[in-house]
mmCIF file of C-alpha atoms and ligand atoms in Angstrom:
data_model
loop_
_atom_site.group_PDB
_atom_site.id
_atom_site.type_symbol
_atom_site.label_atom_id
_atom_site.label_comp_id
_atom_site.label_asym_id
_atom_site.label_seq_id
_atom_site.Cartn_x
_atom_site.Cartn_y
_atom_site.Cartn_z
ATOM 1 C CA MET J 1 -12.667 -10.267 -35.456
ATOM 2 C CA ARG J 2 -15.621 -12.650 -34.629
ATOM 3 C CA ASN J 3 -14.599 -14.559 -37.608
ATOM 4 C CA ALA J 4 -10.808 -14.538 -37.174
ATOM 5 C CA CYS J 5 -11.047 -15.319 -33.471
ATOM 6 C CA ARG J 6 -13.377 -18.421 -34.252
ATOM 7 C CA GLU J 7 -10.992 -19.766 -36.849
ATOM 8 C CA ILE J 8 -8.060 -19.362 -34.391
ATOM 9 C CA ARG J 9 -10.218 -21.510 -31.731
ATOM 10 C CA GLN J 10 -11.457 -23.955 -34.264
ATOM 11 C CA SER J 11 -7.805 -24.685 -35.060
ATOM 12 C CA GLY J 12 -7.700 -26.172 -31.282
ATOM 13 C CA LYS J 13 -5.259 -23.204 -30.260
ATOM 14 C CA ARG J 14 -6.107 -21.404 -26.792
ATOM 15 C CA LEU J 15 -6.739 -17.678 -27.048
ATOM 16 C CA GLY J 16 -5.473 -15.299 -24.699
ATOM 17 C CA PHE J 17 -7.298 -11.764 -24.775
ATOM 18 C CA VAL J 18 -5.973 -8.387 -23.705
ATOM 19 C CA PRO J 19 -8.058 -5.598 -23.619
ATOM 20 C CA THR J 20 -6.724 -1.783 -23.476
ATOM 21 C CA MET J 21 -7.441 1.735 -24.047
ATOM 22 C CA GLY J 22 -4.154 2.069 -26.002
ATOM 23 C CA ALA J 23 -1.261 4.365 -25.541
ATOM 24 C CA LEU J 24 0.414 1.194 -24.630
ATOM 25 C CA HIS J 25 3.440 1.098 -22.107
ATOM 26 C CA ALA J 26 5.421 -1.744 -20.246
ATOM 27 C CA GLY J 27 2.250 -2.396 -18.192
ATOM 28 C CA HIS J 28 0.013 -3.090 -20.871
ATOM 29 C CA LEU J 29 2.711 -5.256 -22.274
ATOM 30 C CA SER J 30 3.318 -7.113 -19.457
ATOM 31 C CA LEU J 31 -0.451 -8.574 -19.781
ATOM 32 C CA VAL J 32 0.443 -9.252 -23.719
ATOM 33 C CA GLN J 33 3.747 -11.119 -22.417
ATOM 34 C CA ALA J 34 1.478 -13.198 -19.884
ATOM 35 C CA ALA J 35 -0.979 -13.785 -22.631
ATOM 36 C CA ARG J 36 1.937 -15.028 -25.175
ATOM 37 C CA SER J 37 3.593 -17.345 -22.460
ATOM 38 C CA GLN J 38 0.306 -19.056 -21.500
ATOM 39 C CA CYS J 39 -1.964 -19.146 -25.012
ATOM 40 C CA ALA J 40 -0.992 -20.283 -28.285
ATOM 41 C CA ALA J 41 -2.882 -16.942 -29.914
ATOM 42 C CA VAL J 42 -3.154 -13.919 -28.558
ATOM 43 C CA ALA J 43 -5.565 -11.083 -29.526
ATOM 44 C CA ALA J 44 -5.483 -7.174 -27.967
ATOM 45 C CA SER J 45 -8.063 -4.648 -28.354
ATOM 46 C CA VAL J 46 -7.339 -1.123 -28.555
ATOM 47 C CA PHE J 47 -10.601 1.354 -27.717
ATOM 48 C CA VAL J 48 -11.041 4.575 -25.942
ATOM 49 C CA ASN J 49 -14.332 3.564 -24.355
ATOM 50 C CA PRO J 50 -16.480 6.656 -24.150
ATOM 51 C CA THR J 51 -18.912 5.283 -21.905
ATOM 52 C CA GLN J 52 -16.284 4.833 -18.936
ATOM 53 C CA PHE J 53 -15.652 8.284 -19.011
ATOM 54 C CA GLY J 54 -17.769 11.017 -16.917
ATOM 55 C CA PRO J 55 -18.978 14.274 -18.799
ATOM 56 C CA LYS J 56 -15.980 16.096 -17.232
ATOM 57 C CA GLU J 57 -13.329 13.496 -17.493
ATOM 58 C CA ASP J 58 -10.414 13.570 -20.147
ATOM 59 C CA LEU J 59 -12.138 11.449 -22.918
ATOM 60 C CA SER J 60 -11.359 14.087 -25.625
ATOM 61 C CA LYS J 61 -7.698 14.031 -24.424
ATOM 62 C CA TYR J 62 -6.931 11.041 -23.594
ATOM 63 C CA PRO J 63 -3.522 10.057 -25.608
ATOM 64 C CA ARG J 64 -4.442 8.161 -28.529
ATOM 65 C CA ASP J 65 -1.489 6.823 -31.240
ATOM 66 C CA LEU J 66 -2.946 3.614 -32.919
ATOM 67 C CA ASP J 67 0.154 3.628 -35.278
ATOM 68 C CA ARG J 68 2.894 3.041 -31.798
ATOM 69 C CA ASP J 69 0.198 0.956 -30.145
ATOM 70 C CA ARG J 70 -0.081 -1.330 -33.282
ATOM 71 C CA GLY J 71 4.018 -1.676 -34.081
ATOM 72 C CA LEU J 72 4.258 -2.231 -30.218
ATOM 73 C CA LEU J 73 1.811 -5.356 -30.656
ATOM 74 C CA GLU J 74 3.830 -6.297 -33.283
ATOM 75 C CA LYS J 75 6.675 -6.587 -31.558
ATOM 76 C CA GLU J 76 5.059 -8.686 -29.099
ATOM 77 C CA ASN J 77 4.042 -11.156 -31.425
ATOM 78 C CA VAL J 78 0.126 -10.194 -31.198
ATOM 79 C CA ASP J 79 -1.858 -12.453 -33.468
ATOM 80 C CA LEU J 80 -5.014 -9.930 -33.683
ATOM 81 C CA LEU J 81 -5.603 -6.262 -32.855
ATOM 82 C CA PHE J 82 -9.025 -5.178 -32.658
ATOM 83 C CA ALA J 83 -9.310 -1.369 -32.730
ATOM 84 C CA PRO J 84 -13.018 -0.443 -33.531
ATOM 85 C CA ALA J 85 -14.318 2.913 -34.030
ATOM 86 C CA ALA J 86 -16.905 4.052 -31.200
ATOM 87 C CA GLU J 87 -19.852 4.075 -33.925
ATOM 88 C CA GLU J 88 -18.963 0.563 -34.427
ATOM 89 C CA MET J 89 -19.125 -0.569 -30.965
ATOM 90 C CA TYR J 90 -22.164 1.478 -29.581
ATOM 91 C CA PRO J 91 -24.569 1.700 -32.906
ATOM 92 C CA ALA J 92 -27.093 4.463 -32.344
ATOM 93 C CA GLY J 93 -30.014 3.579 -29.966
ATOM 94 C CA ALA J 94 -28.009 1.202 -28.101
ATOM 95 C CA VAL J 95 -29.793 0.666 -24.597
ATOM 96 C CA THR J 96 -28.173 -2.211 -22.660
ATOM 97 C CA TRP J 97 -25.426 -2.089 -19.847
ATOM 98 C CA VAL J 98 -24.137 -4.617 -17.921
ATOM 99 C CA THR J 99 -24.125 -3.448 -14.114
ATOM 100 C CA VAL J 100 -22.069 -5.315 -11.407
ATOM 101 C CA GLU J 101 -24.078 -3.970 -7.973
ATOM 102 C CA GLY J 102 -22.540 -3.146 -5.118
ATOM 103 C CA LEU J 103 -19.058 -3.332 -5.996
ATOM 104 C CA SER J 104 -19.415 -0.650 -8.741
ATOM 105 C CA GLU J 105 -20.650 1.695 -6.420
ATOM 106 C CA ARG J 106 -17.590 1.934 -4.097
ATOM 107 C CA LEU J 107 -14.344 3.490 -4.120
ATOM 108 C CA GLU J 108 -13.806 4.449 -7.841
ATOM 109 C CA GLY J 109 -17.371 4.206 -8.612
ATOM 110 C CA LYS J 110 -17.917 6.697 -5.791
ATOM 111 C CA SER J 111 -15.921 9.215 -7.416
ATOM 112 C CA ARG J 112 -16.722 8.269 -10.997
ATOM 113 C CA PRO J 113 -20.530 7.430 -11.214
ATOM 114 C CA GLY J 114 -21.359 5.346 -14.116
ATOM 115 C CA HIS J 115 -17.336 4.254 -14.764
ATOM 116 C CA PHE J 116 -17.707 0.535 -14.016
ATOM 117 C CA ARG J 117 -21.068 0.230 -16.018
ATOM 118 C CA GLY J 118 -19.220 1.656 -18.586
ATOM 119 C CA VAL J 119 -16.345 -0.981 -18.162
ATOM 120 C CA ALA J 120 -18.552 -4.246 -17.504
ATOM 121 C CA THR J 121 -20.630 -3.540 -20.644
ATOM 122 C CA ILE J 122 -17.500 -2.910 -23.001
ATOM 123 C CA VAL J 123 -15.701 -6.024 -21.436
ATOM 124 C CA SER J 124 -18.835 -8.075 -21.913
ATOM 125 C CA LYS J 125 -19.266 -7.034 -25.430
ATOM 126 C CA LEU J 126 -15.797 -7.536 -25.969
ATOM 127 C CA PHE J 127 -15.584 -11.037 -24.600
ATOM 128 C CA ASN J 128 -18.539 -11.830 -26.987
ATOM 129 C CA ILE J 129 -16.839 -10.817 -29.863
ATOM 130 C CA VAL J 130 -13.441 -12.507 -29.261
ATOM 131 C CA GLU J 131 -14.467 -15.415 -26.969
ATOM 132 C CA PRO J 132 -11.431 -15.793 -25.581
ATOM 133 C CA ASP J 133 -10.004 -18.553 -23.004
ATOM 134 C CA ARG J 134 -8.462 -16.267 -20.686
ATOM 135 C CA ALA J 135 -8.353 -12.696 -20.643
ATOM 136 C CA TYR J 136 -5.777 -10.454 -18.892
ATOM 137 C CA PHE J 137 -5.975 -7.585 -16.767
ATOM 138 C CA GLY J 138 -3.810 -5.633 -14.637
ATOM 139 C CA GLN J 139 -3.710 -5.349 -10.636
ATOM 140 C CA LYS J 140 -3.237 -1.299 -10.960
ATOM 141 C CA ASP J 141 -6.887 -1.565 -11.611
ATOM 142 C CA ALA J 142 -7.720 -3.565 -8.538
ATOM 143 C CA GLN J 143 -11.251 -2.717 -8.151
ATOM 144 C CA GLN J 144 -11.793 -3.438 -11.921
ATOM 145 C CA ALA J 145 -10.359 -6.800 -11.659
ATOM 146 C CA VAL J 146 -12.418 -7.568 -8.828
ATOM 147 C CA ILE J 147 -15.391 -6.459 -10.683
ATOM 148 C CA ILE J 148 -14.917 -8.436 -13.894
ATOM 149 C CA ARG J 149 -14.166 -11.469 -11.841
ATOM 150 C CA LYS J 150 -17.835 -11.094 -10.400
ATOM 151 C CA MET J 151 -19.415 -10.695 -13.853
ATOM 152 C CA VAL J 152 -17.710 -13.572 -15.300
ATOM 153 C CA ARG J 153 -18.765 -15.750 -12.680
ATOM 154 C CA ASP J 154 -22.316 -13.975 -12.348
ATOM 155 C CA LEU J 155 -22.858 -14.331 -16.050
ATOM 156 C CA ASP J 156 -21.181 -17.815 -16.448
ATOM 157 C CA LEU J 157 -19.179 -16.105 -19.120
ATOM 158 C CA GLY J 158 -16.569 -19.106 -19.544
ATOM 159 C CA VAL J 159 -13.516 -16.793 -19.640
ATOM 160 C CA GLU J 160 -10.711 -17.348 -17.284
ATOM 161 C CA VAL J 161 -9.537 -13.915 -15.703
ATOM 162 C CA VAL J 162 -5.830 -13.810 -15.107
ATOM 163 C CA VAL J 163 -4.585 -10.727 -13.350
ATOM 164 C CA CYS J 164 -1.014 -9.872 -13.489
ATOM 165 C CA PRO J 165 1.153 -7.298 -11.106
ATOM 166 C CA THR J 166 1.427 -3.643 -11.544
ATOM 167 C CA VAL J 167 4.364 -2.712 -13.174
ATOM 168 C CA ARG J 168 6.342 0.452 -12.040
ATOM 169 C CA GLU J 169 8.873 3.022 -13.038
ATOM 170 C CA SER J 170 12.135 2.521 -11.314
ATOM 171 C CA ASP J 171 11.049 5.018 -8.343
ATOM 172 C CA GLY J 172 7.539 2.995 -7.741
ATOM 173 C CA LEU J 173 5.142 5.387 -9.712
ATOM 174 C CA ALA J 174 2.956 2.851 -11.093
ATOM 175 C CA LEU J 175 2.713 3.062 -15.008
ATOM 176 C CA SER J 176 -0.533 4.788 -16.726
ATOM 177 C CA SER J 177 -0.952 6.218 -19.645
ATOM 178 C CA ARG J 178 -2.232 9.130 -17.825
ATOM 179 C CA ASN J 179 1.538 9.883 -16.661
ATOM 180 C CA VAL J 180 1.886 11.690 -19.620
ATOM 181 C CA TYR J 181 0.101 14.787 -18.169
ATOM 182 C CA LEU J 182 2.300 15.305 -15.398
ATOM 183 C CA ASN J 183 4.411 18.154 -15.547
ATOM 184 C CA PRO J 184 7.835 17.497 -14.197
ATOM 185 C CA GLU J 185 6.995 18.787 -10.785
ATOM 186 C CA GLU J 186 3.640 16.796 -10.499
ATOM 187 C CA ARG J 187 5.555 13.796 -11.805
ATOM 188 C CA LYS J 188 7.674 13.986 -8.315
ATOM 189 C CA GLN J 189 4.478 14.866 -6.266
ATOM 190 C CA ALA J 190 2.880 11.623 -7.860
ATOM 191 C CA LEU J 191 5.288 9.400 -5.866
ATOM 192 C CA VAL J 192 3.250 10.136 -3.017
ATOM 193 C CA LEU J 193 0.639 7.920 -3.463
ATOM 194 C CA TYR J 194 3.267 4.989 -3.741
ATOM 195 C CA ARG J 195 5.222 6.538 -0.569
ATOM 196 C CA ALA J 196 1.898 6.200 1.544
ATOM 197 C CA LEU J 197 1.299 2.795 0.189
ATOM 198 C CA CYS J 198 4.604 1.931 1.271
ATOM 199 C CA ARG J 199 4.337 3.420 4.920
ATOM 200 C CA VAL J 200 1.196 0.789 5.571
ATOM 201 C CA GLN J 201 3.272 -1.816 4.142
ATOM 202 C CA ALA J 202 6.564 -0.977 6.186
ATOM 203 C CA LEU J 203 4.008 -0.546 9.431
ATOM 204 C CA ALA J 204 1.849 -3.983 8.552
ATOM 205 C CA ASP J 205 5.316 -5.830 8.483
ATOM 206 C CA ARG J 206 6.040 -4.028 11.912
ATOM 207 C CA GLY J 207 3.073 -6.192 12.876
ATOM 208 C CA GLU J 208 0.536 -3.304 13.253
ATOM 209 C CA ARG J 209 -2.748 -5.160 12.284
ATOM 210 C CA ASP J 210 -5.157 -1.821 13.033
ATOM 211 C CA ALA J 211 -6.632 -0.734 9.691
ATOM 212 C CA MET J 212 -7.654 2.942 10.752
ATOM 213 C CA LYS J 213 -3.686 3.533 12.473
ATOM 214 C CA LEU J 214 -2.486 2.383 9.177
ATOM 215 C CA ARG J 215 -4.847 4.601 7.246
ATOM 216 C CA GLU J 216 -4.033 7.419 9.900
ATOM 217 C CA ALA J 217 -0.243 7.018 8.818
ATOM 218 C CA ALA J 218 -0.790 7.043 5.014
ATOM 219 C CA LEU J 219 -3.001 10.326 5.668
ATOM 220 C CA GLN J 220 -0.187 11.907 6.954
ATOM 221 C CA VAL J 221 2.448 10.970 4.180
ATOM 222 C CA PHE J 222 -0.169 12.800 1.857
ATOM 223 C CA ALA J 223 -0.651 15.741 4.137
ATOM 224 C CA GLU J 224 3.497 16.373 3.569
ATOM 225 C CA GLU J 225 2.700 16.568 -0.203
ATOM 226 C CA LYS J 226 0.378 19.504 -0.048
ATOM 227 C CA PRO J 227 -0.251 20.173 -3.747
ATOM 228 C CA VAL J 228 -1.925 16.731 -3.976
ATOM 229 C CA ARG J 229 -5.577 16.392 -3.432
ATOM 230 C CA LEU J 230 -6.651 13.102 -2.028
ATOM 231 C CA ASP J 231 -9.824 11.564 -3.170
ATOM 232 C CA TYR J 232 -9.464 8.483 -1.224
ATOM 233 C CA PHE J 233 -7.278 6.214 0.736
ATOM 234 C CA GLU J 234 -8.874 2.858 1.771
ATOM 235 C CA ILE J 235 -8.215 -0.599 3.580
ATOM 236 C CA VAL J 236 -10.560 -3.087 2.182
ATOM 237 C CA ASN J 237 -11.521 -6.939 1.799
ATOM 238 C CA LYS J 238 -9.883 -7.566 -1.445
ATOM 239 C CA ASP J 239 -13.350 -9.489 -2.735
ATOM 240 C CA SER J 240 -16.111 -7.721 -1.208
ATOM 241 C CA LEU J 241 -13.986 -4.187 -1.138
ATOM 242 C CA GLU J 242 -15.944 -3.413 2.272
ATOM 243 C CA PRO J 243 -13.712 -1.509 4.765
ATOM 244 C CA VAL J 244 -11.711 -3.825 7.149
ATOM 245 C CA LYS J 245 -11.095 -3.030 10.763
ATOM 246 C CA ASP J 246 -8.327 -5.605 11.555
ATOM 247 C CA ILE J 247 -6.017 -6.378 8.206
ATOM 248 C CA VAL J 248 -5.632 -10.057 7.444
ATOM 249 C CA ARG J 249 -3.170 -11.477 4.703
ATOM 250 C CA GLY J 250 -4.898 -10.562 1.386
ATOM 251 C CA ALA J 251 -6.320 -6.689 2.285
ATOM 252 C CA LEU J 252 -6.606 -4.419 -0.126
ATOM 253 C CA VAL J 253 -4.951 -0.923 0.168
ATOM 254 C CA VAL J 254 -6.524 1.320 -2.558
ATOM 255 C CA THR J 255 -5.841 4.987 -3.145
ATOM 256 C CA ALA J 256 -6.643 7.673 -5.616
ATOM 257 C CA ALA J 257 -5.697 11.286 -5.898
ATOM 258 C CA PHE J 258 -5.270 14.156 -8.025
ATOM 259 C CA VAL J 259 -1.812 15.726 -8.941
ATOM 260 C CA GLY J 260 -2.665 18.875 -10.860
ATOM 261 C CA LYS J 261 -5.659 17.987 -12.814
ATOM 262 C CA THR J 262 -4.421 14.639 -13.311
ATOM 263 C CA ARG J 263 -6.221 11.700 -11.208
ATOM 264 C CA LEU J 264 -4.020 8.716 -10.606
ATOM 265 C CA ILE J 265 -4.801 5.884 -8.681
ATOM 266 C CA ASP J 266 -2.639 2.911 -6.981
ATOM 267 C CA ASN J 267 -2.894 -0.094 -4.610
ATOM 268 C CA LEU J 268 -1.403 -2.852 -2.842
ATOM 269 C CA VAL J 269 -2.122 -6.032 -1.283
ATOM 270 C CA LEU J 270 -0.661 -6.291 1.705
HETATM 271 P P1 AMP B 301 -6.151 0.775 -19.789
HETATM 272 O O1 AMP B 301 -5.850 0.797 -21.118
HETATM 273 O O2 AMP B 301 -5.576 1.960 -18.876
HETATM 274 O O3 AMP B 301 -7.816 0.584 -20.027
HETATM 275 O O4 AMP B 301 -5.351 -0.429 -19.247
HETATM 276 C C1 AMP B 301 -5.356 -1.546 -19.836
HETATM 277 C C2 AMP B 301 -5.083 -2.855 -19.038
HETATM 278 O O5 AMP B 301 -3.760 -2.654 -18.615
HETATM 279 C C3 AMP B 301 -5.622 -2.774 -17.953
HETATM 280 O O6 AMP B 301 -6.365 -4.433 -17.309
HETATM 281 C C4 AMP B 301 -4.924 -2.270 -16.713
HETATM 282 O O7 AMP B 301 -5.399 -2.701 -15.442
HETATM 283 C C5 AMP B 301 -3.554 -2.671 -17.360
HETATM 284 N N1 AMP B 301 -2.620 -1.894 -16.758
HETATM 285 C C6 AMP B 301 -2.503 -0.842 -16.819
HETATM 286 N N2 AMP B 301 -1.418 -0.117 -16.183
HETATM 287 C C7 AMP B 301 -0.843 -1.056 -15.676
HETATM 288 C C8 AMP B 301 0.367 -1.654 -14.973
HETATM 289 N N3 AMP B 301 1.249 -0.135 -14.400
HETATM 290 N N4 AMP B 301 0.847 -2.390 -14.965
HETATM 291 C C9 AMP B 301 0.076 -3.741 -15.304
HETATM 292 N N5 AMP B 301 -0.927 -3.500 -15.464
HETATM 293 C C10 AMP B 301 -1.741 -2.338 -15.986
#
C-alpha cells in the first residue's frame, strides 16, 4: 500500500484518502465523492479497528462485507483499497499509542474510555502508510473530526483534513453502519435524536441563546420517547468541546443515546 501510494504521488497526482470501517453507506460514499472531485487519485481503507472498541462493545458483531464494499468503491472509481487484517496493523507486542489529551476524555470519550486513543492511533498509522495530501472525514463523528484536526496540527502530519456534511435518511436519521442493528420499532424511536437536534435549531432560530434552556427543551423531546436511553446531550464550543453558556455562531450540539442495545450519535452545528 505504501509503494502504491508513493507511486501515485510521485507521478504528481494529489492523493485523497477516505478511512472507513466498512459496511459502506451513502455517508461514506459522499466522502469518496468529495475526494474524487478534489483529487486526481483516491485511496480508501476498510478496517474494523479493534483498539477503538471497548471490551463490552460490538467489535465481534460489527457488520462486515468486504466484497460489497469493494464493489461500491469500484463504482465510485476509487484507485486503491486498503483492507488489512488486524494482525497486520497490530503486530504482537505493539505498545505505542497516540493520545490527544483533554479532547479525548469528553463526551464520547467519557462514555467510551480509550475509544479516541484507538482512533488517533489507527488514523496516524494509516496516514503514515498512505501519506495522503487530503483526508476526508464525516461531520457525523464531530468529536472525531475535532480530534483528528488537533492531532494533525500537534504532530505536523502535513495532511489536509476535510470534513464533509452528515448524510441523512429522508426522515432525518443520520446514516450509520450501526443502523442495521435497529428493528422496525427501534428505527422509528431512533428519530428522537434528530428531533431533539431540530428542536434546538428551531429555538435558536427564534432567538433563544441560553444553552441551558436549549438543552432542557431537547431533554423534553427525549423524555417523550421513553424507550430511548439518553447518554448525553450537550452544547459545546466547536473547537474546545467545552460546554458553552450562550450559543454563538458555530456552537456544536452533540448527542448520544441507546435505542435498544444500539448506541447512536448525532450532532449539528448551530
Ligand atoms: P466509520 O466507517 O463509521 O468509521 O466512518 C468512516 C467515515 O465516514 C468517518 O469519517 C465518518 O464520520 C464518516 N461517516 C459515517 N457516517 C456518515 C454520514 N451519515 N454522513 C457523512 N459521513 C459519515
